[in-house]
Coordinates of C-alpha atoms in Angstrom, one line a residue:
Chain A
X63 CA 6.3 5.4 128.3
X64 CA 8.6 7.2 130.7
X65 CA 10.1 5.6 133.8
X66 CA 7.7 7.6 135.9
X67 CA 4.7 6.4 134.0
X68 CA 6.0 2.8 134.2
X69 CA 6.3 3.1 138.0
X70 CA 2.8 4.6 138.2
X71 CA 1.5 1.6 136.3
X72 CA 3.3 -0.8 138.5
X73 CA 2.0 0.9 141.7
X74 CA -1.5 1.0 140.5
X75 CA -1.3 -2.4 138.8
X76 CA -4.6 -2.0 136.9
X77 CA -4.3 -5.4 135.2
X78 CA -3.7 -7.4 138.4
X79 CA -0.3 -8.7 137.3
X80 CA 2.4 -10.2 139.5
X81 CA 5.5 -8.1 140.1
X82 CA 7.5 -10.2 137.7
X83 CA 4.9 -9.8 135.0
X84 CA 4.9 -6.0 135.5
X85 CA 8.6 -5.8 135.3
X86 CA 8.7 -7.9 132.2
X87 CA 6.5 -5.2 130.6
X88 CA 9.2 -2.6 131.0
X89 CA 12.5 -4.4 130.4
X90 CA 14.2 -1.1 129.7
X91 CA 13.5 0.1 133.3
X92 CA 13.5 -3.3 135.0
X93 CA 16.4 -2.7 137.4
X94 CA 15.2 0.8 138.4
X95 CA 11.6 -0.2 138.8
X96 CA 12.5 -3.2 140.9
X97 CA 14.5 -1.0 143.3
X98 CA 11.7 1.7 143.5
X99 CA 9.0 -0.9 144.1
X100 CA 11.1 -2.5 146.8
X101 CA 11.6 0.9 148.5
X102 CA 7.9 1.7 148.1
X103 CA 7.1 -1.5 150.0
X104 CA 9.6 -0.8 152.8
X105 CA 8.4 2.7 153.3
X106 CA 4.8 1.6 153.3
X107 CA 5.7 -1.0 155.9
X108 CA 7.6 1.2 158.4
X109 CA 6.0 4.7 158.1
X110 CA 2.5 4.2 159.3
X111 CA 2.1 4.5 163.1
X112 CA -0.8 3.3 165.2
X113 CA -2.5 4.5 168.4
X114 CA -2.2 2.2 171.3
X115 CA -5.5 0.3 171.9
X116 CA -5.9 2.0 175.3
X117 CA -5.5 5.5 174.0
X118 CA -7.7 4.8 171.0
X119 CA -10.5 3.5 173.3
X120 CA -10.2 6.5 175.7
X121 CA -10.3 9.0 172.9
X122 CA -13.2 7.2 171.3
X123 CA -15.2 7.3 174.5
X124 CA -14.6 11.0 174.8
X125 CA -15.6 11.5 171.2
X126 CA -18.8 9.6 171.7
X127 CA -19.7 11.7 174.7
X128 CA -19.1 14.8 172.5
X129 CA -21.3 13.3 169.8
X130 CA -24.1 12.5 172.3
X131 CA -24.0 16.0 173.7
X132 CA -23.6 17.6 170.3
X133 CA -21.7 20.4 172.0
X134 CA -18.2 19.5 171.1
X135 CA -16.7 22.9 171.7
X136 CA -17.7 22.8 175.3
X137 CA -15.8 19.7 175.9
X138 CA -12.3 19.7 177.2
X139 CA -9.9 17.4 175.4
X140 CA -8.1 14.6 177.3
X141 CA -4.5 15.4 177.5
X142 CA -2.1 12.7 176.5
X143 CA -1.1 12.2 180.1
X144 CA -4.6 11.1 180.8
X145 CA -5.9 14.2 182.6
X146 CA -8.8 16.2 181.5
X147 CA -7.8 19.7 180.3
X148 CA -10.0 21.8 182.4
X149 CA -11.4 24.9 180.8
X150 CA -11.4 28.3 182.7
X151 CA -15.2 28.1 182.8
X152 CA -15.2 24.7 184.4
X153 CA -12.6 25.9 186.9
X154 CA -14.6 28.9 187.7
X155 CA -17.7 26.8 188.2
X156 CA -16.0 24.5 190.6
X157 CA -14.6 27.4 192.7
X158 CA -17.4 29.9 192.9
X159 CA -16.5 33.3 194.2
X160 CA -17.9 33.8 197.8
X161 CA -20.7 36.3 198.0
X162 CA -20.1 39.1 200.6
X163 CA -22.5 39.0 203.5
X164 CA -24.1 42.4 202.9
X165 CA -25.3 41.4 199.5
X166 CA -27.1 38.3 200.7
X167 CA -30.2 40.3 201.4
X168 CA -30.5 41.4 197.8
X169 CA -32.8 39.5 195.6
X170 CA -31.1 37.1 193.2
X171 CA -32.2 39.1 190.2
X172 CA -30.9 42.4 191.5
X173 CA -27.6 40.8 192.3
X174 CA -27.4 39.4 188.8
X175 CA -28.2 42.7 187.2
X176 CA -25.6 44.5 189.3
X177 CA -23.1 41.9 188.3
X178 CA -23.9 42.3 184.6
X179 CA -23.8 46.1 184.9
X180 CA -20.4 46.0 186.7
X181 CA -19.0 43.6 184.1
X182 CA -20.2 45.7 181.3
X183 CA -18.9 48.9 182.9
X184 CA -15.5 47.3 183.4
X185 CA -15.5 45.9 179.9
X186 CA -16.3 49.3 178.4
X187 CA -13.6 51.0 180.5
X188 CA -11.0 48.5 179.5
X189 CA -12.1 48.8 175.9
X190 CA -11.9 52.6 176.0
X191 CA -8.5 52.6 177.6
X192 CA -7.0 50.0 175.3
X193 CA -8.7 50.8 172.0
X194 CA -5.7 52.7 170.6
X195 CA -3.0 50.7 172.4
X196 CA -0.1 49.4 170.4
X197 CA 2.1 46.4 171.3
X198 CA 4.4 48.4 173.5
X199 CA 1.5 49.5 175.7
X200 CA 0.5 47.8 178.9
X201 CA -3.1 47.9 177.7
X202 CA -2.4 46.0 174.5
X203 CA -3.2 42.6 175.9
X204 CA -6.5 44.0 177.2
X205 CA -7.2 45.3 173.7
X206 CA -6.6 41.8 172.2
X207 CA -8.8 40.2 174.9
X208 CA -11.7 42.6 174.4
X209 CA -11.5 42.0 170.6
X210 CA -11.7 38.3 171.3
X211 CA -14.8 38.8 173.4
X212 CA -16.5 40.9 170.6
X213 CA -15.5 38.3 168.0
X214 CA -17.7 35.8 169.7
X215 CA -20.7 37.8 168.6
X216 CA -19.9 37.5 164.9
X217 CA -22.8 35.2 164.0
X218 CA -22.8 33.3 160.7
X219 CA -19.7 31.4 159.5
X220 CA -19.0 34.0 156.8
X221 CA -19.2 36.7 159.3
X222 CA -16.5 34.9 161.3
X223 CA -14.2 35.0 158.3
X224 CA -14.7 38.7 157.8
X225 CA -14.4 39.5 161.5
X226 CA -11.2 37.5 161.9
X227 CA -9.7 39.1 158.7
X228 CA -10.7 42.5 160.0
X229 CA -8.9 41.9 163.2
X230 CA -5.9 40.4 161.3
X231 CA -5.7 43.6 159.2
X232 CA -6.0 45.8 162.3
X233 CA -3.1 43.9 163.7
X234 CA -1.2 44.4 160.5
X235 CA -1.7 48.1 160.8
X236 CA -0.4 47.9 164.4
X237 CA 2.7 46.1 163.0
X238 CA 3.3 48.7 160.3
X239 CA 3.1 51.5 162.9
X240 CA 5.5 49.6 165.2
X241 CA 7.9 49.1 162.3
X242 CA 7.9 52.7 161.4
X243 CA 8.5 53.6 165.0
X244 CA 11.5 51.2 165.1
X245 CA 9.7 49.1 167.6
X246 CA 9.1 45.9 165.7
X247 CA 11.1 43.9 168.2
X248 CA 8.3 44.6 170.8
X249 CA 5.6 43.2 168.5
X250 CA 5.7 39.5 169.3
X251 CA 2.1 39.5 170.8
X252 CA 0.8 41.4 167.7
X253 CA 2.4 38.9 165.4
X254 CA 1.1 36.0 167.3
X255 CA -2.4 37.5 167.3
X256 CA -2.1 38.3 163.6
X257 CA -1.3 34.7 162.8
X258 CA -4.1 33.4 165.0
X259 CA -6.8 35.6 163.4
X260 CA -5.5 34.7 159.9
X261 CA -5.5 31.0 160.8
X262 CA -9.0 31.2 162.2
X263 CA -10.2 33.1 159.2
X264 CA -8.7 30.5 156.9
X265 CA -10.2 27.7 158.8
X266 CA -13.7 29.2 158.7
X267 CA -13.2 30.2 155.0
X268 CA -12.4 26.6 154.2
X269 CA -15.8 25.5 155.5
X270 CA -17.9 28.1 153.7
X271 CA -20.4 27.1 151.0
X272 CA -19.0 27.6 147.5
X273 CA -20.6 30.9 146.7
X274 CA -19.8 32.6 150.0
X275 CA -16.3 31.1 149.8
X276 CA -15.5 32.8 146.4
X277 CA -16.8 36.1 147.7
X278 CA -14.7 35.8 150.9
X279 CA -11.7 34.7 148.8
X280 CA -11.4 38.3 147.5
X281 CA -11.0 39.8 151.0
X282 CA -8.8 36.9 152.1
X283 CA -6.5 37.2 149.1
X284 CA -6.1 41.0 149.4
X285 CA -5.4 40.6 153.1
X286 CA -2.6 38.1 152.4
X287 CA -1.1 40.3 149.8
X288 CA -1.1 43.2 152.3
X289 CA 0.5 40.9 154.8
X290 CA 3.2 39.7 152.4
X291 CA 3.9 43.2 151.3
X292 CA 4.2 44.5 154.8
X293 CA 6.5 41.6 155.9
X294 CA 8.6 42.0 152.8
X295 CA 9.1 45.6 153.8
X296 CA 10.5 44.6 157.2
X297 CA 13.5 43.4 155.3
X298 CA 16.8 43.3 157.1
X299 CA 15.1 44.3 160.3
X300 CA 13.9 40.7 160.7
X301 CA 17.4 39.5 161.3
X302 CA 17.7 41.8 164.3
X303 CA 14.5 40.6 166.0
X304 CA 14.5 38.6 169.2
X305 CA 14.1 34.9 168.5
X306 CA 10.5 34.7 169.8
X307 CA 9.4 37.6 167.6
X308 CA 11.2 36.2 164.6
X309 CA 9.6 32.9 165.3
X310 CA 6.1 34.5 165.5
X311 CA 6.9 36.2 162.2
X312 CA 7.8 33.0 160.6
X313 CA 4.6 31.4 161.9
X314 CA 2.5 34.2 160.5
X315 CA 4.4 34.0 157.2
X316 CA 3.7 30.4 156.7
X317 CA 0.0 30.9 157.3
X318 CA 0.0 33.9 154.9
X319 CA 1.7 31.7 152.3
X320 CA -0.8 29.0 152.6
X321 CA -3.9 31.2 152.6
X322 CA -2.5 33.4 149.8
X323 CA -2.1 30.4 147.6
X324 CA -5.5 28.8 148.5
X325 CA -7.4 32.0 148.0
X326 CA -5.7 32.8 144.8
X327 CA -6.5 29.3 143.5
X328 CA -10.1 29.6 144.6
X329 CA -10.4 32.9 142.8
X330 CA -8.9 31.5 139.6
X331 CA -11.1 28.5 139.8
X332 CA -14.1 30.8 140.0
X333 CA -12.9 32.7 137.0
X334 CA -11.9 35.8 139.0
X335 CA -8.5 37.4 138.3
X336 CA -6.7 37.8 141.6
X337 CA -5.3 41.1 140.3
X338 CA -8.7 42.4 139.8
X339 CA -9.5 41.5 143.4
X340 CA -6.5 43.5 144.4
X341 CA -7.4 46.5 142.3
X342 CA -11.0 46.6 143.5
X343 CA -10.1 46.3 147.2
X344 CA -11.8 48.9 149.3
X345 CA -10.9 50.6 152.5
X346 CA -9.5 49.9 155.1
X347 CA -7.6 46.9 153.6
X348 CA -6.5 48.9 150.5
X349 CA -4.5 51.2 152.8
X350 CA -2.5 48.3 153.9
X351 CA -1.4 47.7 150.3
X352 CA 0.4 51.0 150.3
X353 CA 4.1 50.5 150.5
X354 CA 5.7 51.5 153.7
X355 CA 7.9 54.6 153.3
X356 CA 11.3 53.6 152.1
X357 CA 10.2 50.0 151.6
X358 CA 9.7 47.9 148.5
X359 CA 6.5 48.6 146.5
X360 CA 3.8 46.1 146.6
X361 CA 3.3 45.1 143.0
X362 CA -0.2 45.4 142.0
X363 CA -0.2 43.7 138.7
X364 CA 1.4 40.9 136.8
X365 CA 4.7 41.1 135.3
X366 CA 6.4 39.7 132.2
X367 CA 9.8 38.3 132.4
X368 CA 12.1 37.2 129.7
X369 CA 15.8 37.1 129.4
X370 CA 18.8 35.1 130.6
X371 CA 18.6 34.0 134.1
X372 CA 21.5 35.0 136.2
X373 CA 23.6 32.5 138.1
X374 CA 24.4 33.3 141.6
X375 CA 26.7 32.1 144.3
X376 CA 24.8 30.0 146.8
X377 CA 25.5 32.4 149.7
X378 CA 22.3 31.8 151.6
X379 CA 20.1 34.8 152.0
X380 CA 22.7 37.3 150.8
X381 CA 23.6 36.0 147.4
X382 CA 26.1 37.7 145.2
X383 CA 24.6 38.3 141.8
X384 CA 26.8 37.1 139.0
X385 CA 26.2 38.1 135.4
X386 CA 23.3 40.2 134.2
X387 CA 20.3 40.1 136.4
X388 CA 16.9 39.4 135.0
X389 CA 14.4 42.2 134.9
X390 CA 10.7 42.2 135.3
X391 CA 8.4 45.2 135.0
X392 CA 6.1 45.5 137.8
X393 CA 2.9 47.6 137.7
X394 CA 4.1 49.1 134.5
X395 CA 6.0 51.9 136.2
X396 CA 8.5 50.4 138.5
X397 CA 11.4 48.2 137.6
X398 CA 12.5 45.4 139.8
X399 CA 15.7 43.7 139.4
X400 CA 15.4 40.1 140.4
X401 CA 18.5 38.3 141.7
X402 CA 17.7 34.7 141.9
X403 CA 19.3 32.4 144.4
X404 CA 19.0 28.7 145.1
X405 CA 18.9 28.8 148.9
X406 CA 17.7 26.4 151.5
X407 CA 15.2 28.7 153.1
X408 CA 13.7 26.9 156.0
X409 CA 10.1 27.9 156.4
X410 CA 8.3 28.1 159.7
X411 CA 8.4 24.6 161.0
X412 CA 8.0 21.0 160.2
X413 CA 4.3 21.5 159.3
X414 CA 5.0 24.0 156.6
X415 CA 4.5 22.7 153.2
X416 CA 6.9 23.9 150.6
X417 CA 10.4 25.2 151.0
X418 CA 11.4 26.9 147.8
X419 CA 14.3 28.7 146.3
X420 CA 14.1 32.3 147.4
X421 CA 14.3 35.3 145.3
X422 CA 15.9 38.6 146.2
X423 CA 14.1 41.6 144.8
X424 CA 16.1 44.7 144.3
X425 CA 14.5 48.0 143.3
X426 CA 16.4 50.0 140.8
X427 CA 19.7 48.6 141.8
X428 CA 19.3 49.2 145.5
X429 CA 19.8 46.2 147.7
X430 CA 16.4 45.1 148.8
X431 CA 14.7 42.6 150.9
X432 CA 15.0 38.9 150.8
X433 CA 11.6 37.6 150.3
X434 CA 12.2 34.5 152.3
X435 CA 9.7 31.9 153.2
X436 CA 7.8 32.3 150.0
X437 CA 5.7 29.3 149.4
X438 CA 5.2 29.5 145.7
X439 CA 6.3 26.4 144.0
X440 CA 7.9 26.4 140.6
X441 CA 4.7 25.0 139.1
X442 CA 2.5 27.5 140.8
X443 CA 4.7 30.3 139.5
X444 CA 4.2 28.9 136.0
X445 CA 7.9 28.2 135.7
X446 CA 9.6 25.4 133.9
X447 CA 8.5 22.4 136.0
X448 CA 11.8 20.7 136.4
X449 CA 14.0 21.7 139.2
X450 CA 16.9 20.8 137.0
X451 CA 16.3 23.4 134.4
X452 CA 19.5 24.8 133.1
X453 CA 20.6 28.0 134.6
X454 CA 20.7 30.1 131.5
X455 CA 17.5 29.0 130.0
X456 CA 15.3 31.8 128.6
X457 CA 11.9 31.7 130.1
X458 CA 8.7 33.8 130.0
X459 CA 7.1 34.3 133.3
X460 CA 3.4 35.1 133.0
X461 CA 2.0 35.8 136.4
X462 CA 4.0 36.1 139.5
X463 CA 4.9 39.0 141.5
X464 CA 1.7 40.0 143.2
X465 CA 3.7 39.7 146.4
X466 CA 6.4 37.2 146.2
X467 CA 8.4 37.7 143.1
X468 CA 9.9 34.7 141.4
X469 CA 11.1 31.4 142.7
X470 CA 13.5 29.9 140.3
X471 CA 15.6 26.8 140.2
X472 CA 19.0 28.2 139.5
X473 CA 22.0 25.9 139.5
X474 CA 24.6 27.5 141.7
X475 CA 27.7 28.7 139.9
X476 CA 30.7 26.6 140.5
Chain B
X247 CA -10.1 3.6 148.8
X248 CA -12.4 0.9 147.4
X249 CA -15.8 1.9 146.1
X250 CA -17.4 -0.2 148.9
X251 CA -15.4 1.8 151.5
X252 CA -16.4 5.1 149.9
X253 CA -20.1 4.1 150.1
X254 CA -19.6 3.1 153.7
X255 CA -18.0 6.4 154.6
X256 CA -20.8 8.3 152.8
X257 CA -23.3 6.4 154.9
X258 CA -21.5 7.1 158.1
X259 CA -21.1 10.8 157.3
X260 CA -24.8 11.1 156.5
X261 CA -25.7 9.4 159.8
X262 CA -23.1 11.4 161.7
X263 CA -24.6 14.7 160.4
X264 CA -27.8 13.6 162.1
X265 CA -25.9 13.2 165.3
X266 CA -25.6 9.4 165.3
X267 CA -22.8 8.7 167.8
X268 CA -22.3 5.2 166.4
X269 CA -21.6 6.6 163.0
X270 CA -19.1 9.1 164.4
X271 CA -17.5 6.2 166.3
X272 CA -17.2 4.3 163.0
X273 CA -15.6 7.3 161.3
X274 CA -13.2 7.5 164.2
X275 CA -12.3 3.9 164.0
X276 CA -11.7 4.1 160.3
X277 CA -9.5 7.2 160.2
X278 CA -8.0 7.7 163.7
X279 CA -4.8 5.7 163.1
X280 CA -4.1 7.5 159.8
X281 CA -4.7 10.9 161.3
X282 CA -2.5 9.9 164.2
X283 CA 0.2 8.6 161.9
X284 CA 0.1 11.8 159.8
X285 CA 0.3 14.0 162.9
X286 CA 3.1 11.9 164.4
X287 CA 5.1 12.1 161.2
X288 CA 4.7 15.9 161.1
X289 CA 5.2 16.6 164.8
X290 CA 7.6 13.7 165.8
X291 CA 6.0 13.5 169.2
X292 CA 3.4 10.8 170.1
X293 CA 1.7 12.8 172.8
X294 CA 1.2 15.8 170.6
X295 CA 0.0 13.6 167.8
X296 CA -2.6 12.1 170.1
X297 CA -3.8 15.5 171.1
X298 CA -4.0 16.6 167.5
X299 CA -5.9 13.4 166.6
X300 CA -8.5 14.1 169.3
X301 CA -8.9 17.7 168.3
X302 CA -9.4 16.7 164.7
X303 CA -12.3 14.5 165.5
X304 CA -13.9 17.1 167.9
X305 CA -13.6 19.7 165.1
X306 CA -15.0 17.2 162.7
X307 CA -18.2 17.0 164.8
X308 CA -18.3 20.8 165.0
X309 CA -17.9 21.3 161.2
X310 CA -19.6 18.3 159.8
X311 CA -22.7 20.4 158.8
X312 CA -20.4 22.5 156.6
X313 CA -18.9 19.6 154.7
X314 CA -20.0 19.3 151.1
X315 CA -19.6 16.2 149.0
X316 CA -19.2 18.4 145.9
X317 CA -15.9 19.6 147.1
X318 CA -12.9 17.6 148.2
X319 CA -13.6 14.0 149.4
X320 CA -14.2 13.4 153.1
X321 CA -10.7 12.0 153.7
X322 CA -9.2 15.1 152.2
X323 CA -11.5 17.4 154.2
X324 CA -10.5 15.6 157.4
X325 CA -6.8 15.7 156.6
X326 CA -7.1 19.5 156.0
X327 CA -8.5 19.9 159.4
X328 CA -5.6 17.8 160.7
X329 CA -3.1 19.9 158.7
X330 CA -4.5 23.1 160.2
X331 CA -4.5 21.6 163.7
X332 CA -0.8 20.6 163.2
X333 CA 0.1 24.1 162.1
X334 CA -1.7 25.4 165.2
X335 CA 0.4 23.0 167.4
X336 CA 3.6 23.9 165.7
X337 CA 2.9 27.6 166.1
X338 CA 2.1 27.1 169.8
X339 CA 5.4 25.5 170.3
X340 CA 7.3 27.7 167.9
X341 CA 9.2 29.3 170.7
X342 CA 10.6 26.0 171.6
X343 CA 13.1 23.9 169.7
X344 CA 11.7 21.2 167.4
X345 CA 10.9 18.1 169.4
X346 CA 13.2 15.3 168.2
X347 CA 11.5 12.3 166.6
X348 CA 11.2 9.5 169.1
X349 CA 11.7 6.8 166.6
X350 CA 12.1 3.8 168.9
X351 CA 9.3 4.9 171.2
X352 CA 6.9 5.2 168.4
X353 CA 7.3 1.6 167.2
X354 CA 4.7 -1.0 168.2
X355 CA 5.4 -3.2 171.2
X356 CA 8.1 -5.7 170.8
X357 CA 5.8 -8.5 172.0
X358 CA 6.0 -11.3 169.5
X359 CA 8.4 -9.5 167.3
X360 CA 11.8 -11.0 166.6
X361 CA 14.3 -8.5 168.3
X362 CA 16.7 -8.3 165.3
X363 CA 13.8 -7.6 163.0
X364 CA 12.5 -4.9 165.4
X365 CA 15.9 -3.3 165.5
X366 CA 16.3 -3.5 161.8
X367 CA 12.9 -1.8 161.3
X368 CA 13.7 0.9 163.8
X369 CA 17.0 1.5 162.1
X370 CA 15.5 1.8 158.7
X371 CA 12.8 4.1 160.0
X372 CA 15.4 6.4 161.5
X373 CA 17.4 6.4 158.2
X374 CA 14.2 7.0 156.2
X375 CA 13.2 10.0 158.3
X376 CA 16.7 11.4 158.0
X377 CA 16.5 11.0 154.2
X378 CA 13.1 12.6 154.2
X379 CA 14.7 15.8 155.7
X380 CA 16.7 16.1 152.5
X381 CA 13.6 16.1 150.3
X382 CA 11.8 19.2 149.3
X383 CA 8.9 20.1 151.5
X384 CA 6.4 19.2 148.8
X385 CA 8.1 15.8 148.2
X386 CA 8.2 15.1 152.0
X387 CA 4.5 16.1 152.2
X388 CA 3.6 13.7 149.5
X389 CA 5.5 10.8 151.2
X390 CA 3.9 11.6 154.6
X391 CA 0.4 11.8 153.2
X392 CA 0.9 8.8 150.9
X393 CA 2.6 6.4 153.3
X394 CA 2.0 7.6 156.9
X395 CA -1.6 8.7 156.3
X396 CA -2.1 6.0 153.6
X397 CA -4.0 8.3 151.3
X398 CA -4.4 7.6 147.6
X399 CA -2.6 10.0 145.2
X400 CA -6.0 11.6 144.3
X401 CA -6.6 12.3 148.0
X402 CA -3.1 13.6 148.4
X403 CA -3.7 15.9 145.5
X404 CA -6.9 17.2 147.1
X405 CA -5.2 17.8 150.5
X406 CA -2.3 19.6 148.9
X407 CA -4.5 21.5 146.4
X408 CA -2.4 20.2 143.5
X409 CA -3.3 18.2 140.4
X410 CA -3.0 14.5 140.5
X411 CA -0.3 14.6 137.8
X412 CA 1.7 17.0 139.9
X413 CA 1.4 14.6 142.9
X414 CA 2.4 11.6 140.8
X415 CA 5.5 13.5 139.7
X416 CA 6.3 14.6 143.2
X417 CA 5.8 11.0 144.4
X418 CA 8.2 9.6 141.7
X419 CA 10.8 12.3 142.4
X420 CA 10.6 11.7 146.1
X421 CA 11.1 7.9 145.8
X422 CA 14.0 8.5 143.5
X423 CA 15.6 10.9 146.0
X424 CA 14.9 8.7 148.9
X425 CA 16.5 5.8 147.0
X426 CA 19.6 7.9 146.4
X427 CA 20.0 9.1 149.9
X428 CA 19.3 5.7 151.5
X429 CA 21.7 4.0 149.1
X430 CA 24.4 6.5 149.9
X431 CA 24.0 5.9 153.6
X432 CA 24.1 2.1 153.0
X433 CA 20.5 1.3 154.1
X434 CA 19.2 0.4 150.7
X435 CA 18.7 -1.9 149.0

């Protein structure tokens, strides 16, 4: 029994033994187990936090009101400072717009119809003016707002997933256009909006019944692949972005990572090959899988990899390859040279799950784009599971570079 | 979670789906501290953690009809909502620097607690969180879900979409790494 298994046994204590009795079962690990069990106890003692009784009671009261009304979405949450967060609708209701005198003679219904017609007219005008706006246009925020209005008419939960993904993909197209125009730095609002639609799509997707979820996984997966491919193509441009735009990019990337992995797993669990989902993707999302001019190709199939892993100097995101780089054939026609680096790539924030070694993909010897913020774990990439694998071990890599190439644990060269 | 607890939660969930406010209140009482603790560990800010906790339960009411027992367990489902909510919060604040963890402020009241013990606990908590920053994200996530949210390894596996064996290994590696870092800094044993 390994030390890990012995610890698991002690933590689960299936036979109801005392600590001493458990340690006596594993004399070879006694000292280590004693220390780990003590640490387990201390962490379990200090890490849990509790709400104050007053806050818990206040929040529970609010929740009970929501439950009674059964209209939770209409309720404003209580901010932690104790004030109610007032929704715009509430605010508008408490401060009604004064009615001009000349309109008072109109019947209530005629006034209502006029208002509706005016609003609809204004809405259509804004929609028309803003429909082709890009992030550098003054009409862009109006475009995003009108999209949000239309999104509210999506209907069933599955329709919400598709509608949000559709808007996310529209945003991705905006970003591609901005990138090609050299205006990515002005795309903060588009990136924010992209991440928001993805996040909402992912959230709604999570709640779908199984059959609908699998079907939606195809579109979700393809959309994340398109997003990853596009972001990877931004390459060195990212370093020149203003901090707020870069931050929005990181936020969207972390959502892409999470949804990409979840949807891929959902497809595999349902017996669907994610590559097949990619290849059968229809318009308009398939257009987003097309590599941007001058950028890296988006791999469309799996790749095999074998050979000696290179060691690299741990120079952050610009590693210097040492030795012969590994090679992986992608899509059968293009050759990618993978330079592997062990770097501390910080993902988008404290809530992001994995931080992994990054890989630099270089096409035909040309310096390429660091695919940072990739979320694949070594296990997910079907790599040797131990992060202490020796650097020159020969490995076979079955399925990886749909988007993100390969995350490898490589010991830095001395 | 004991079998009796699982059955109790099942009953509450069934009643809550029919709009029973008392059942919703019971679910809240059962999970609120753990959701708060998880959110606090992720966000490092008590006020944000409270907001997230509240939003999680409001969303729970909204989405309860879509919950299926065939999928992940209820706790895992709830913590996934929490996870998404936390990501939302982080993204909202992504233009601002990370809020520093308010370690002392998060500890329970000192009433009835021996001051030296209180200080010792606060000190260890600070060192523990510092050591957690040196873990891989996956390891840190396991420690947070396991100890702050007090989930079982099976539940952690469901929340993280990993196998239980993978979580067991991550848990072991995380404890070993924490032990190493805390020993180096002189706070353990």
